[in-house]
C-alpha atoms as an extended CHARMM CRD file, in Angstrom:
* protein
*
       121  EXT
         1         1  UNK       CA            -29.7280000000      -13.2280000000       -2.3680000000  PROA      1               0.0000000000
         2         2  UNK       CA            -27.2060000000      -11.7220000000       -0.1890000000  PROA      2               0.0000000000
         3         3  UNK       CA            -25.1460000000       -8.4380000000       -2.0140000000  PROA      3               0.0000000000
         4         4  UNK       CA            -21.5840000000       -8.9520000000       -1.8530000000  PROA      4               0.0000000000
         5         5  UNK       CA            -20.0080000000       -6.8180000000        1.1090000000  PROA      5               0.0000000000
         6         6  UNK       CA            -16.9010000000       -4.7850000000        0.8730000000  PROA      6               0.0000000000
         7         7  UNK       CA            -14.5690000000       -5.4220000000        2.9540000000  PROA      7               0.0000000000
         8         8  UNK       CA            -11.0040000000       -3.4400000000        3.8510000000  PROA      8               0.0000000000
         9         9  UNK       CA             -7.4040000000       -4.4060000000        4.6200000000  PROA      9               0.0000000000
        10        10  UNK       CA             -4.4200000000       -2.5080000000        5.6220000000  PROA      10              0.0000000000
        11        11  UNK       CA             -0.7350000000       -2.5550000000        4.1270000000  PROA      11              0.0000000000
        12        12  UNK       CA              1.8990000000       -0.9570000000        4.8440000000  PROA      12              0.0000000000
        13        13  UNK       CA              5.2090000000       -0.9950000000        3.8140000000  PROA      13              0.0000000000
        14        14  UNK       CA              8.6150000000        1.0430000000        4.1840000000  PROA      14              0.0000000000
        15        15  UNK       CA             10.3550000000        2.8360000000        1.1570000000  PROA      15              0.0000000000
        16        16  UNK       CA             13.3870000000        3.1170000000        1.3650000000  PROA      16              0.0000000000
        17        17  UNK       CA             14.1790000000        5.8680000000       -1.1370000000  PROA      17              0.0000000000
        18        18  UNK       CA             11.5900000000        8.4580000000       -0.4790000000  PROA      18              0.0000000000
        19        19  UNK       CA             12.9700000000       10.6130000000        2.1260000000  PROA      19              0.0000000000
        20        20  UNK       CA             10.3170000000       11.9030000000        4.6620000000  PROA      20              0.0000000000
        21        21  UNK       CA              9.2700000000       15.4990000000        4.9240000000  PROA      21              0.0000000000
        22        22  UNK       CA              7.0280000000       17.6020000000        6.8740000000  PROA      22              0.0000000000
        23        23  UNK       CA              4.7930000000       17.9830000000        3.2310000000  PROA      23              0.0000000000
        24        24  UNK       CA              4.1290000000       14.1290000000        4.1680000000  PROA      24              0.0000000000
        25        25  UNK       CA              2.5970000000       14.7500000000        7.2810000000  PROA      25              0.0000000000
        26        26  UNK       CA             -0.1020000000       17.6020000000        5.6820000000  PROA      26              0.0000000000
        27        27  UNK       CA             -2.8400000000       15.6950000000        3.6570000000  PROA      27              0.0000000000
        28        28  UNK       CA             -3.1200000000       19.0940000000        2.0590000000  PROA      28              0.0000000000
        29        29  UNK       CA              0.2860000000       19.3860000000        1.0430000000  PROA      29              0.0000000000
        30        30  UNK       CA              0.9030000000       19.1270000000       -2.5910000000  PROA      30              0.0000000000
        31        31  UNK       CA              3.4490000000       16.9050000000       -1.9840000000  PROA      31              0.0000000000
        32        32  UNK       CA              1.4510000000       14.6850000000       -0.1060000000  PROA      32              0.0000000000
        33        33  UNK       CA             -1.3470000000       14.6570000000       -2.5610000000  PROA      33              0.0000000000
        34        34  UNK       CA              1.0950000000       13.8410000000       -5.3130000000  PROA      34              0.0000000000
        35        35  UNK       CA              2.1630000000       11.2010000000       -3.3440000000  PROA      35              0.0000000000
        36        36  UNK       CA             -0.1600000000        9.6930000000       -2.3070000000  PROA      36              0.0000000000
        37        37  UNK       CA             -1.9220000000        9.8280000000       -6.0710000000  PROA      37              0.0000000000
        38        38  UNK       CA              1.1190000000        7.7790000000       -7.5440000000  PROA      38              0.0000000000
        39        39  UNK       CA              0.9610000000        5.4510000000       -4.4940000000  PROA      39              0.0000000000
        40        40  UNK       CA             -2.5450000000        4.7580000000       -5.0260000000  PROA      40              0.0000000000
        41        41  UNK       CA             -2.1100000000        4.2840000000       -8.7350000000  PROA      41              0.0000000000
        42        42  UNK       CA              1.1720000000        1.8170000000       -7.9480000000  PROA      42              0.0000000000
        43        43  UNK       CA             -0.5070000000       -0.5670000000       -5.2920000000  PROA      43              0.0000000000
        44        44  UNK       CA             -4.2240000000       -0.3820000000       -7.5290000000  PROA      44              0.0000000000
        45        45  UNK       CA             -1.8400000000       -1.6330000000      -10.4980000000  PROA      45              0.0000000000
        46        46  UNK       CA             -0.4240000000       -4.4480000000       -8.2760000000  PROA      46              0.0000000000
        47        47  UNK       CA             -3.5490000000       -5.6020000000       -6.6660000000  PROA      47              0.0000000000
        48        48  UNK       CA             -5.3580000000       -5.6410000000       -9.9840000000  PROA      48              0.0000000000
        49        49  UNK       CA             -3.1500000000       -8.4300000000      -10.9390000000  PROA      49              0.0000000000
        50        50  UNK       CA             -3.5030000000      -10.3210000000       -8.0470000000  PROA      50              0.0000000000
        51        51  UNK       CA             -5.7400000000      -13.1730000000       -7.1410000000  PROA      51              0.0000000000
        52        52  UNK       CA             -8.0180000000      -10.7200000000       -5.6270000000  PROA      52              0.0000000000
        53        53  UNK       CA             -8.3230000000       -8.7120000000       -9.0850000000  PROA      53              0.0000000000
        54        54  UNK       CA            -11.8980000000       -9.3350000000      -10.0350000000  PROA      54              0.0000000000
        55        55  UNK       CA            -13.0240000000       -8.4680000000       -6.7900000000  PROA      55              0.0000000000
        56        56  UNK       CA            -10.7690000000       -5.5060000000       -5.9760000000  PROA      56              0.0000000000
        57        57  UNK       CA            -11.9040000000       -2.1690000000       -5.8470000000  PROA      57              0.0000000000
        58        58  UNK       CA             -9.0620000000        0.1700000000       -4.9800000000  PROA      58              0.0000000000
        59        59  UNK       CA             -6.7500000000        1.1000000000       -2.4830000000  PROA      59              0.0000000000
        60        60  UNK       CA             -6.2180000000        4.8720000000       -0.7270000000  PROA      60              0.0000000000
        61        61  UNK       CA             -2.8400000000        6.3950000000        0.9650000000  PROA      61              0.0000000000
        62        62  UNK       CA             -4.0360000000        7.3510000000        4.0670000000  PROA      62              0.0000000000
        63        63  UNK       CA             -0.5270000000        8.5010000000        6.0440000000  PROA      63              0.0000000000
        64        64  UNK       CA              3.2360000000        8.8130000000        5.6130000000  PROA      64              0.0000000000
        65        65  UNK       CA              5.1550000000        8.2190000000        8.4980000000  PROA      65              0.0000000000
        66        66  UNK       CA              8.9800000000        8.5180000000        8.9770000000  PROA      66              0.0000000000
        67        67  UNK       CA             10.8040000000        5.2690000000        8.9370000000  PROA      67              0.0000000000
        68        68  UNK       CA             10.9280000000        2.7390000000       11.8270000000  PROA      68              0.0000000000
        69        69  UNK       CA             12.5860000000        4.5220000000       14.8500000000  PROA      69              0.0000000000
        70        70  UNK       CA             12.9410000000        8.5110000000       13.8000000000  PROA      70              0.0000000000
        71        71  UNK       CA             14.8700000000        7.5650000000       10.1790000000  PROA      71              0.0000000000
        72        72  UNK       CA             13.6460000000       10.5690000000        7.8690000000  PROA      72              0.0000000000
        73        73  UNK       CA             15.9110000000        9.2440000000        4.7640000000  PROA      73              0.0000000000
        74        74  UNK       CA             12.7500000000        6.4290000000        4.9190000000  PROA      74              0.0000000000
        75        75  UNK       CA              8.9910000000        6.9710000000        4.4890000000  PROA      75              0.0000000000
        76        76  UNK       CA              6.4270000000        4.7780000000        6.2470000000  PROA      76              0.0000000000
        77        77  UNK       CA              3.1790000000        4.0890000000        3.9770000000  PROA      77              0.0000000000
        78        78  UNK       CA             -0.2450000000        3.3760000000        5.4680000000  PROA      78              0.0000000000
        79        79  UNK       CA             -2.9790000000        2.2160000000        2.6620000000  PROA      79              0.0000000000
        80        80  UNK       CA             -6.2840000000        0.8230000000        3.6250000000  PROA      80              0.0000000000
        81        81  UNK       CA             -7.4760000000       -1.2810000000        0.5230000000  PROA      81              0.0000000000
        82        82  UNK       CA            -10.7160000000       -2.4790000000       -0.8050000000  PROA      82              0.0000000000
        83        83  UNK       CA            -12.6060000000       -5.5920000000       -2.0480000000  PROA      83              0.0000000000
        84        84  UNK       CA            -15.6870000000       -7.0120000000       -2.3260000000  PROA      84              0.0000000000
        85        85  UNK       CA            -16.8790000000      -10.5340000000       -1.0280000000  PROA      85              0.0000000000
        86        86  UNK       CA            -19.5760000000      -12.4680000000       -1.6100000000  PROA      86              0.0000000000
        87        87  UNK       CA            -21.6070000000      -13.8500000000        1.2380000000  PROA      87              0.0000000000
        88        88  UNK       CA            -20.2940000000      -17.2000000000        0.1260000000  PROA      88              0.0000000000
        89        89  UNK       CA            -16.6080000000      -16.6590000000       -0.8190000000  PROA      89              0.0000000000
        90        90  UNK       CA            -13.4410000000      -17.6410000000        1.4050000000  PROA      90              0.0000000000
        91        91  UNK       CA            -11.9640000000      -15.4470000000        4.0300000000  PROA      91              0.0000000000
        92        92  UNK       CA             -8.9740000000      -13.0070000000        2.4870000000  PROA      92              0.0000000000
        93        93  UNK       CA             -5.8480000000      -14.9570000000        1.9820000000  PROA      93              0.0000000000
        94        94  UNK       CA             -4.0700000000      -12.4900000000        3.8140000000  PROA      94              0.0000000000
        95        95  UNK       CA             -0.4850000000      -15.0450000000        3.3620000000  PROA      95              0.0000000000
        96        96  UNK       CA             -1.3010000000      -15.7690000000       -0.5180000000  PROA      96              0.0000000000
        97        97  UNK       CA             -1.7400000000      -12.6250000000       -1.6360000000  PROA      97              0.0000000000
        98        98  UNK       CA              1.4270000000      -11.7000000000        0.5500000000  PROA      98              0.0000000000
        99        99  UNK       CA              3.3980000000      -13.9330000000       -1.5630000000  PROA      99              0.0000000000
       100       100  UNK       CA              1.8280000000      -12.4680000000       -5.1050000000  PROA      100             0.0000000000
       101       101  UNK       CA              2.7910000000       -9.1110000000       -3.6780000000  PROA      101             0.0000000000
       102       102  UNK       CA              6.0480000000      -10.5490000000       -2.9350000000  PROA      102             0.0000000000
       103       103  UNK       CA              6.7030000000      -12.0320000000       -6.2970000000  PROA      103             0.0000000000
       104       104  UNK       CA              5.2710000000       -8.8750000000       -8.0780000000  PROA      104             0.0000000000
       105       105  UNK       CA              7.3450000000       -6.4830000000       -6.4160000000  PROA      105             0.0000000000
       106       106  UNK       CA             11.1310000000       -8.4530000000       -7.0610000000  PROA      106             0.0000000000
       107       107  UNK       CA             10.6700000000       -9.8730000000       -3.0560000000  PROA      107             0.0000000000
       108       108  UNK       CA              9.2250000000       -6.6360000000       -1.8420000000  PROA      108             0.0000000000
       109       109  UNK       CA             12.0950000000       -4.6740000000       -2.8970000000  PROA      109             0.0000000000
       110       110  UNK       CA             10.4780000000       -2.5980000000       -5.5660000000  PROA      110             0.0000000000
       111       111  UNK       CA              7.3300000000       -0.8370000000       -6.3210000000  PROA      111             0.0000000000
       112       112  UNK       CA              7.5590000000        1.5400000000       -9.5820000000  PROA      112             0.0000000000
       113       113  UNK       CA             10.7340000000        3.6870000000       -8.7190000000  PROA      113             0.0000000000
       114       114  UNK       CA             10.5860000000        3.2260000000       -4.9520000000  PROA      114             0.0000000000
       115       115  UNK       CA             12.7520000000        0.9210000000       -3.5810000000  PROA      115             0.0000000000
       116       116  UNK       CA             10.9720000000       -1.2740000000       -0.4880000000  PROA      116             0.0000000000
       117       117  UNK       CA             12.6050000000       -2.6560000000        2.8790000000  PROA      117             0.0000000000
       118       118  UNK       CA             12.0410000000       -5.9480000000        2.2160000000  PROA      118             0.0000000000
       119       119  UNK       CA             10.9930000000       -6.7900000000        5.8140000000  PROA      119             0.0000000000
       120       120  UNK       CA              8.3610000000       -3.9820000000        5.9930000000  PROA      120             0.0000000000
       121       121  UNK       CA              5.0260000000       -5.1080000000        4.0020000000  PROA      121             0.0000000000
């Protein structure tokens, strides 16, 4: 039999209410490790509950970015996420588990106490 492979996907997203700093840009930063712990701990809790639960394995931060053009009052996210698939199982469904996010975060507006631009994910 074939092992199931893991496989990776990217999300990002805009908030909206976390105003970027230079900390963000230092992976060593405290606030950036802080950060990116309660990110990683928000979007793990959301996937979990999505129809890729069983086979999800975890998501990790891996930038901040200032807001779309050069606004600093918004932080751009970067995550690259984790699952496994079987040989056998259906591509991701990158547009159905869009819509679970969507539903699970009030219509990508909110993810614990960050506020999301709803166009951004």
């Amino acid at each position: 039999t074939v092992a199931a492979a893991l496989e990776q996907f990217t999300i990002n997203f805009t908030i909206t209410n976390l105003p970027y700093t230079s900390d963000l840009e230092n992976p060593d930063s405290a606030k950036f490790r802080a950060t990116q712990r309660v990110m990683n701990t928000l979007l793990d809790r959301l996937l979990k509950e999505s129809s890729i639960g069983p086979t999800f394995q975890g998501c990790e931060t891996t930038d901040f970015r200032y807001g779309p053009g050069s606004h600093r009052d918004q932080t751009r996210v970067d995550a690259v996420c984790t699952y496994s698939k079987e040989p056998s199982a259906a591509p991701l469904d990158r547009v159905g588990l869009y819509h679970q996010v969507s539903n699970k975060t009030r219509g990508i507006t909110q993810l614990g106490p960050y506020s999301l631009d709803k166009d951004s994910l």
